[in-house]
Short mmCIF file of C-alpha atoms and ligand atoms in Angstrom, two decimals:
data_model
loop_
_atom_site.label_atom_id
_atom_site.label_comp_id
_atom_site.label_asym_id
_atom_site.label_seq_id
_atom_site.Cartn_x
_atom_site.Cartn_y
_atom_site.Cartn_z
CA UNK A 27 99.99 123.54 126.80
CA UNK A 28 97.05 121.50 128.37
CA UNK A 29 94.28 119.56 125.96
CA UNK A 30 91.45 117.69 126.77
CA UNK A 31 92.10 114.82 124.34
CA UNK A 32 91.35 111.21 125.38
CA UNK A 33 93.83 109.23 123.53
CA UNK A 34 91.69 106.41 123.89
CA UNK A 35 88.80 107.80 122.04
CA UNK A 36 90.44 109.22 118.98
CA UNK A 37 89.29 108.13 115.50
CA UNK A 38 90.23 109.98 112.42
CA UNK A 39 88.54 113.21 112.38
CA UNK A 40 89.58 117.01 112.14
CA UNK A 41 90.65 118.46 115.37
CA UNK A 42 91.82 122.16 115.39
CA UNK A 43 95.14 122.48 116.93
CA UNK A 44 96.50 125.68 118.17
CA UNK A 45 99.13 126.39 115.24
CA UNK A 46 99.70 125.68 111.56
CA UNK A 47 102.38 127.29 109.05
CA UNK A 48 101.43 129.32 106.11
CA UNK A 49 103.49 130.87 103.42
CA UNK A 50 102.15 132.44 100.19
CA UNK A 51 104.02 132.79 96.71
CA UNK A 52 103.32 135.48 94.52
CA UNK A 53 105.74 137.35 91.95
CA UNK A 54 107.74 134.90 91.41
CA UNK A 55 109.06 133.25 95.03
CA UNK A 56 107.82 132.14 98.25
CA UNK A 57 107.39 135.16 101.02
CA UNK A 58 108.55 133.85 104.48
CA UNK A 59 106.26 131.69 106.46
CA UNK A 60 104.63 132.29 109.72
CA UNK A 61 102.83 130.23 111.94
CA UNK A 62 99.37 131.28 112.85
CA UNK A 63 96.74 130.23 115.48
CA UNK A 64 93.95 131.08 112.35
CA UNK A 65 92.40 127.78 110.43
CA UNK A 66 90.08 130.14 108.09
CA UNK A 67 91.51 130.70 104.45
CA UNK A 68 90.54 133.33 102.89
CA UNK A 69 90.63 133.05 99.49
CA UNK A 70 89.59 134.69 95.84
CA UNK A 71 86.16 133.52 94.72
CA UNK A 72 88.22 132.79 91.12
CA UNK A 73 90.91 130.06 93.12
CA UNK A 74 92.16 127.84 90.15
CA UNK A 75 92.11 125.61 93.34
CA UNK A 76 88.21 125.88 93.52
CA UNK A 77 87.50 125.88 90.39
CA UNK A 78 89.97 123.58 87.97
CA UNK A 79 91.33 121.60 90.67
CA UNK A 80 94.97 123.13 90.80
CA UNK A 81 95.78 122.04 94.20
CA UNK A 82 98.13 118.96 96.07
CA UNK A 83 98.61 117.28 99.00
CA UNK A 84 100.57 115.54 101.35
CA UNK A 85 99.71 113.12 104.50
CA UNK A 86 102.76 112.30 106.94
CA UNK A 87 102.57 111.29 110.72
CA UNK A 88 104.76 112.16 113.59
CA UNK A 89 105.56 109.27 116.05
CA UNK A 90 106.25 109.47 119.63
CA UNK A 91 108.69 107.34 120.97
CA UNK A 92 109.49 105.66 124.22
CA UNK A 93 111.90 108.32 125.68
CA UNK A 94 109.44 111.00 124.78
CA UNK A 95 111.05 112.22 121.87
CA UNK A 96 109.29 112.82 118.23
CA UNK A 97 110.37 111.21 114.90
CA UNK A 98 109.36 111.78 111.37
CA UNK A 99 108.90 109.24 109.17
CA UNK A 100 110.82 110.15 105.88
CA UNK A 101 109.14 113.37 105.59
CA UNK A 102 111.96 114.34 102.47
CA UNK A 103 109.93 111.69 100.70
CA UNK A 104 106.83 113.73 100.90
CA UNK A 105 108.47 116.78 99.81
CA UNK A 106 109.78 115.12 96.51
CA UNK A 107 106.48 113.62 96.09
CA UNK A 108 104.68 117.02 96.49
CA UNK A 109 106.74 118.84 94.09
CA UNK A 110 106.03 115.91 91.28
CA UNK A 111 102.63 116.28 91.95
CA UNK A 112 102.83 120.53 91.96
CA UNK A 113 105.16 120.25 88.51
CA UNK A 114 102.52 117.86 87.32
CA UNK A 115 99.47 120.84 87.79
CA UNK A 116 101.60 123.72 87.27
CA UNK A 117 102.09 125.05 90.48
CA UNK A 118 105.49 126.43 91.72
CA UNK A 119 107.56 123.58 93.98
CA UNK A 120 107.79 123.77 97.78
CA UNK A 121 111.52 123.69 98.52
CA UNK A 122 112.83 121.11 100.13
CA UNK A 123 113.89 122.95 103.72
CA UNK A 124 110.80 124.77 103.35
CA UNK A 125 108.56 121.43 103.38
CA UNK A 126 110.85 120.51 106.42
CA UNK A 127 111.00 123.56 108.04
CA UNK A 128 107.13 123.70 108.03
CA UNK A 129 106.42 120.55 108.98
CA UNK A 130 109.05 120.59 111.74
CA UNK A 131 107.60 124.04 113.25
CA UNK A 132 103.94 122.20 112.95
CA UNK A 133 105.12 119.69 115.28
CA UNK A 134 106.74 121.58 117.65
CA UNK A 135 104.07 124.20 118.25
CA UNK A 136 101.43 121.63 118.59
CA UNK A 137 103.62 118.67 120.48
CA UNK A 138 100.88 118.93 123.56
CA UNK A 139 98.75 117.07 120.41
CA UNK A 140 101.20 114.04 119.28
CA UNK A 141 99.91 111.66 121.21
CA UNK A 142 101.64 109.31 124.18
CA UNK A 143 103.72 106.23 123.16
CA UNK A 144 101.93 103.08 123.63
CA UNK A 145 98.08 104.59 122.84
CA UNK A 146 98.84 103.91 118.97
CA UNK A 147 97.37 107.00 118.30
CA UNK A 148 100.02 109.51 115.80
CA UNK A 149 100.35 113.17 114.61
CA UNK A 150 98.62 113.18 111.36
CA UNK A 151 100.10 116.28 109.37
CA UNK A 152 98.46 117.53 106.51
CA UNK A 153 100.76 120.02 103.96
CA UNK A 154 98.32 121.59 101.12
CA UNK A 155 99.18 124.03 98.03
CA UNK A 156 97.13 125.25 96.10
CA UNK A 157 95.99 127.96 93.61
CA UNK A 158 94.74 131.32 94.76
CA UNK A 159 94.18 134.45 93.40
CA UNK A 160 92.00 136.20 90.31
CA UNK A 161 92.04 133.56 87.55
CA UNK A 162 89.04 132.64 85.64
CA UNK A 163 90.31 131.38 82.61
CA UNK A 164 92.27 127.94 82.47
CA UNK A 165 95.67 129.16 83.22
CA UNK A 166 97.86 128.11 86.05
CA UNK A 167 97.23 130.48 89.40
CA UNK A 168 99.18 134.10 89.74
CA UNK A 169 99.58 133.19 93.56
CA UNK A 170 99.80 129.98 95.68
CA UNK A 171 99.46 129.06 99.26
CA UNK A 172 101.48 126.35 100.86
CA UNK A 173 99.71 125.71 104.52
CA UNK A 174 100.75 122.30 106.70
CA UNK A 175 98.38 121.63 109.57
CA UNK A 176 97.93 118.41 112.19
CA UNK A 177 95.67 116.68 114.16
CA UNK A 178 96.05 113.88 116.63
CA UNK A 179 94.45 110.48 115.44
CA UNK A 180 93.54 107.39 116.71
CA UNK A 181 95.44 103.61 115.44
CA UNK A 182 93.76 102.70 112.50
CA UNK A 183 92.47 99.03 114.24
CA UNK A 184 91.79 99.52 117.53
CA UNK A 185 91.80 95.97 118.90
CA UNK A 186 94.34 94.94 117.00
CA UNK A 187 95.26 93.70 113.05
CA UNK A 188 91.77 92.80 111.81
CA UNK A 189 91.13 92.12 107.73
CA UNK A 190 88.31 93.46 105.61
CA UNK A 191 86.95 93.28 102.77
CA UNK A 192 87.42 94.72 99.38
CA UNK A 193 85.05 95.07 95.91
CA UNK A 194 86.71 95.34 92.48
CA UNK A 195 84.72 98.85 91.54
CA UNK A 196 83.70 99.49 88.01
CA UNK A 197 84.88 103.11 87.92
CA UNK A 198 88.46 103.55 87.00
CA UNK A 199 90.47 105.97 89.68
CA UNK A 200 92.96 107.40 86.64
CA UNK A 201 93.69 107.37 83.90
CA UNK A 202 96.62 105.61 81.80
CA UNK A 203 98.96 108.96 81.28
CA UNK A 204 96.35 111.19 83.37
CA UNK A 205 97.17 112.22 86.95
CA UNK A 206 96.64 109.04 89.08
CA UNK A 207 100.64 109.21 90.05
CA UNK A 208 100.44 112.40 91.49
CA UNK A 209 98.43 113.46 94.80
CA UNK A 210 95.73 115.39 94.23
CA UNK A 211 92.03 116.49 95.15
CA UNK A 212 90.58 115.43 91.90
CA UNK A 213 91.63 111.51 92.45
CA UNK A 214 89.80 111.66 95.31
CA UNK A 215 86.36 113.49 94.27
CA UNK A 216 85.82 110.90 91.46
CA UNK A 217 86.68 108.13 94.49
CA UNK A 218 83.90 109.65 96.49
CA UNK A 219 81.38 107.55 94.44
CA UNK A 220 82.48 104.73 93.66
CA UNK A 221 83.63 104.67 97.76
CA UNK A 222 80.06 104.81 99.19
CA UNK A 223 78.70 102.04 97.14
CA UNK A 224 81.49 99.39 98.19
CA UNK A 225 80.50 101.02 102.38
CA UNK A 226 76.71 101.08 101.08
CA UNK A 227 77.49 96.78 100.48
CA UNK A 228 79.80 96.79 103.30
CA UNK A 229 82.77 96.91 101.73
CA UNK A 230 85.88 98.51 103.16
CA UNK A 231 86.64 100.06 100.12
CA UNK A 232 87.12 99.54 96.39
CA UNK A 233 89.58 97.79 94.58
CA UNK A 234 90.63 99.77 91.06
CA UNK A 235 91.85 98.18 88.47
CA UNK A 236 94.20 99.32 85.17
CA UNK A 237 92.22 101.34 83.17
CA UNK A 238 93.78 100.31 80.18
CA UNK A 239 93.00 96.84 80.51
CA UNK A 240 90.78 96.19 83.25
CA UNK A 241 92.67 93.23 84.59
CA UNK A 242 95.26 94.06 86.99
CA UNK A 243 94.74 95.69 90.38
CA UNK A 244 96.22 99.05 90.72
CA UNK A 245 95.68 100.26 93.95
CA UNK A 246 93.06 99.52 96.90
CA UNK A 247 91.12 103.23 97.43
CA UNK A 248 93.94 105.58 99.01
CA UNK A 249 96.49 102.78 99.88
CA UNK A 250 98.05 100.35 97.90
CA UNK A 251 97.92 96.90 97.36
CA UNK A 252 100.58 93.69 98.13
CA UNK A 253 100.25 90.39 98.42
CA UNK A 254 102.53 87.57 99.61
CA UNK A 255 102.78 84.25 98.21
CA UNK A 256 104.02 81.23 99.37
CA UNK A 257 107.24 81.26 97.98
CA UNK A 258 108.17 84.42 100.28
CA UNK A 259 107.78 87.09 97.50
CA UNK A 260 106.47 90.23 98.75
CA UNK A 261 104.49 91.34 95.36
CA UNK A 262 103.04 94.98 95.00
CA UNK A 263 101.39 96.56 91.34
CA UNK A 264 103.78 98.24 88.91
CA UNK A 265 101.47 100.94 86.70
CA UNK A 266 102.26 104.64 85.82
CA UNK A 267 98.79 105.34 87.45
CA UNK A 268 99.44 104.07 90.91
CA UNK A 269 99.91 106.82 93.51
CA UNK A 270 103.73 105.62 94.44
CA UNK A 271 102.92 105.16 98.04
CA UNK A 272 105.87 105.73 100.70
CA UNK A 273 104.68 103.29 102.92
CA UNK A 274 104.99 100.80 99.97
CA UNK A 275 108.58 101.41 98.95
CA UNK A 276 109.68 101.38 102.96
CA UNK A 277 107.85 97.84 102.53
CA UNK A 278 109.67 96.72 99.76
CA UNK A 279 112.77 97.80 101.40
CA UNK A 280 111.85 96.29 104.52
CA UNK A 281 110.64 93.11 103.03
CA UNK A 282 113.93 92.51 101.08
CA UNK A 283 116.25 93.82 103.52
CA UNK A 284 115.10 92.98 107.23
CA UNK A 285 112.56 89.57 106.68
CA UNK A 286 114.58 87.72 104.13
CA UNK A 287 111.35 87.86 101.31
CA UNK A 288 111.81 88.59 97.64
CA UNK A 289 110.28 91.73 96.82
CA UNK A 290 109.10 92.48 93.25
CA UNK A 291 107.06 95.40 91.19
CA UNK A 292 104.83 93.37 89.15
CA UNK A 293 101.81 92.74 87.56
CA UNK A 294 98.86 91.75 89.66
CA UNK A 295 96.41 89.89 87.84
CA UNK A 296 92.63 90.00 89.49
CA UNK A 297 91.78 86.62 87.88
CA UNK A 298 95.22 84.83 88.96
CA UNK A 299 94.71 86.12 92.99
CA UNK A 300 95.59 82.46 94.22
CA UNK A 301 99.47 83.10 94.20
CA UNK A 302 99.12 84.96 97.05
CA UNK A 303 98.50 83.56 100.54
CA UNK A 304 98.03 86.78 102.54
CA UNK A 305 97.23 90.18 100.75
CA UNK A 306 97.24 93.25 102.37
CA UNK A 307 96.78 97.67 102.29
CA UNK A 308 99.11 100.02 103.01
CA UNK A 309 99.42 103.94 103.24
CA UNK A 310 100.48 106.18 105.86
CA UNK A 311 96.89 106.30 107.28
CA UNK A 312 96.23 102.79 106.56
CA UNK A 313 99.64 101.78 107.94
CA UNK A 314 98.99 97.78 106.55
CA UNK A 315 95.56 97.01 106.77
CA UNK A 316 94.71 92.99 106.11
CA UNK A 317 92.38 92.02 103.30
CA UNK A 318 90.48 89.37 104.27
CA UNK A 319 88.79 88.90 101.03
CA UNK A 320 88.15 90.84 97.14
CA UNK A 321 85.12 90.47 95.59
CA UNK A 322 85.25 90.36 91.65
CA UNK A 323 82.02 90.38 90.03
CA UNK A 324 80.53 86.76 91.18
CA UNK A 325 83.95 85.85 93.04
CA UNK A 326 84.82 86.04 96.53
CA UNK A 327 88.65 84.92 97.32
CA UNK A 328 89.68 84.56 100.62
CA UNK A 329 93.15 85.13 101.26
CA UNK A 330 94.51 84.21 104.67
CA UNK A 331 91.72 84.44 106.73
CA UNK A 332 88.49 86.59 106.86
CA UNK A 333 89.23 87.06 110.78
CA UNK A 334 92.93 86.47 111.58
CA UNK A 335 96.05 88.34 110.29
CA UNK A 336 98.48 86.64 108.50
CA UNK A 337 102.14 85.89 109.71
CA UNK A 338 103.88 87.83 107.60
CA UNK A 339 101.74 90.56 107.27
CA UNK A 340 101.85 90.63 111.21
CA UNK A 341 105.76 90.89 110.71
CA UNK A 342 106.03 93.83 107.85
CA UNK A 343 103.65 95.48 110.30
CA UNK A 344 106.13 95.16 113.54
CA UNK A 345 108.83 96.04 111.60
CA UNK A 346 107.44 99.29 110.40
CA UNK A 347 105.82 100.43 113.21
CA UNK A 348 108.66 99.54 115.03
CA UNK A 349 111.02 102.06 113.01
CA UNK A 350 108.06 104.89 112.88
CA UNK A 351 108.13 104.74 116.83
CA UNK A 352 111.63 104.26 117.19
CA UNK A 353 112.08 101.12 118.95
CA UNK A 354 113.74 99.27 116.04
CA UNK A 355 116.66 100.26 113.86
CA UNK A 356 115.49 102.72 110.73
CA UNK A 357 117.71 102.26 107.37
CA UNK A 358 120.22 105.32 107.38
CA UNK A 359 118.02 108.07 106.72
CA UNK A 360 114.41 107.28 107.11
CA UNK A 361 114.02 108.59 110.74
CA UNK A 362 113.90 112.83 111.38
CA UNK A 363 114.17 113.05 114.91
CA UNK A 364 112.36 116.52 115.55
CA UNK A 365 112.24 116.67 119.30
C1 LIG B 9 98.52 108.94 99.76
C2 LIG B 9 98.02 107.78 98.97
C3 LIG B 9 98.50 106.47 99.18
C4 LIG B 9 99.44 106.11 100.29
O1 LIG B 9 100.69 106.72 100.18
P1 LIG B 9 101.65 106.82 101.43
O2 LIG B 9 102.80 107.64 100.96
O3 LIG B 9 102.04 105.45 101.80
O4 LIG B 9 100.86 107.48 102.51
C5 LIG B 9 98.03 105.47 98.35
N1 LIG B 9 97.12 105.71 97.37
C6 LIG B 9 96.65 106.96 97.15
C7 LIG B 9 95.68 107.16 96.06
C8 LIG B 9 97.09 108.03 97.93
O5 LIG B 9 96.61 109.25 97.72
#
């Protein structure tokens, strides 16, 4: 299959591949998927997804590696993830070798679009489910659809590691017991906001903090947040309204296991950010992005640099890019090699 993509040029944006799977549940179970070259849904005009926000997703890349081949980057970790966040909304779960078997079949039909080793650029696969069907009052859906689709995109730095900046936002992202552990659409429509003012002062993005409290960072727009201090520890938020990010626990696995640091769940104080010498995002679409600086109200703090990576940042970023493409040694398990 031939495509007109430069590699060089891509950013992340929606690109309609040929194929993406689809599978519908209704009375009771899942009917069999099919993959389909349409990228319209049709839907009732009384979707619980439309209207009360019964709806999840999932973001996972595919990797190519050196010999050609495609890996997965624990993709059973986004199933599990997906059916916390579907139990959470009332939706029925996505079984486990469904999630795999559609995400797998994705890939494959569209492998013209994962784009060559060495350009950076990734398979970005999106699974969604969500509510469908005649429903106007507030009751959980009487059908779902589960749909996975993919685009290629571009490395999230171009020339290199680079840090930003962050602003402590006002707004709180979630709730104490609300939904801010689970990965859904509503998060992100009350993020819209507060986003565009921290671009509008030319901010990468907000920083949120606990909403109980208002004095501990919980998570850094879509990614989470770690910082490093100079004793080696490799620090990261602990709060039932963090959105447990899979990137993050690979990192705290990584960081313990393969560089030697002390990893630790912990509070994150915003007024106490001098323990850390580097500081740093991370997400599947994020991968680790530096922070340069957070501003707080009056305060700026600089952490490593406003310009240069930090060491060990640098490192946590080799290793797990190194695993995702395949050129360094994955812990049993995290690796699905799908072509
Ligand atoms: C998806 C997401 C992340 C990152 O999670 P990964 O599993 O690492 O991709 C972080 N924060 C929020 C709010 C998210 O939705």
């Amino acid at each position: 299959m031939e495509n007109k993509i430069n590699w060089d040029e891509l950013g992340f944006s929606y690109i309609k591949t040929p194929w993406r799977f689809l599978a519908k549940w209704s009375d009771g179970h899942w009917q069999p998927g099919v993959l389909t070259e349409e990228n319209q849904l049709t839907i009732s005009e009384a979707s619980t997804a439309l209207h009360y926000g019964q709806q999840c997703f999932e973001g996972l890349k595919a990797y190519r590696r050196k010999d050609g081949g495609v890996n997965l980057f624990r993709p059973d970790q986004n199933s599990q993830r997906l059916n916390r966040s579907a139990q959470r909304l009332y939706m029925p779960e996505v079984p486990e070798d469904l999630f795999i078997e559609a995400v797998t079949a994705v890939v494959k039909a569209n492998e013209a679009f994962v784009p060559p080793y060495g350009t950076g650029g990734t398979l970005y696969i999106r699974p969604l489910l969500i509510g469908v069907g005649d429903m106007i009052g507030v009751q959980p859906a009487p059908e779902f659809i589960f749909t996975v689709f993919c685009m290629p995109v571009g490395p999230y730095f171009k020339g290199g590691l680079t840090p930003t900046n962050f602003i402590v936002s006002d707004y709180d992202r979630a709730a104490p017991n609300g939904t801010g552990a689970i990965k859904v659409g509503g998060n992100y429509a009350a993020s819209l906001l507060p986003g565009k003012e921290a671009h509008a002062k030319n901010f990468s993005d907000c920083i949120y903090l606990d909403p109980q409290t208002h004095t501990k960072i919980e998570e850094v727009g879509s990614a989470n947040f770690f910082g490093i201090t100079a004793d080696n520890e490799f620090v990261t938020p602990i709060s039932p309204s963090i959105l447990p990010s899979i990137t993050k626990y690979s990192l705290l696995y990584l960081a313990e296991h393969h560089l030697g640091l002390t990893a630790i769940e912990g509070d994150v104080f915003i007024d106490q950010l001098d323990r850390f010498t580097e500081a740093g995002a991370c997400g599947t679409a994020a991968v680790i992005s530096p922070i340069g600086g957070i501003q707080n109200k009056e305060d700026f703090h600089v952490f490593f640099s406003e310009t240069e990576v930090g060491p060990v940042t640098k490192k946590l970023y080799d290793e797990l890019t190194g695993i995702q493409f395949g050129d360094v040694k994955a812990p049993e398990g995290w690796i699905l090699s799908v072509l």
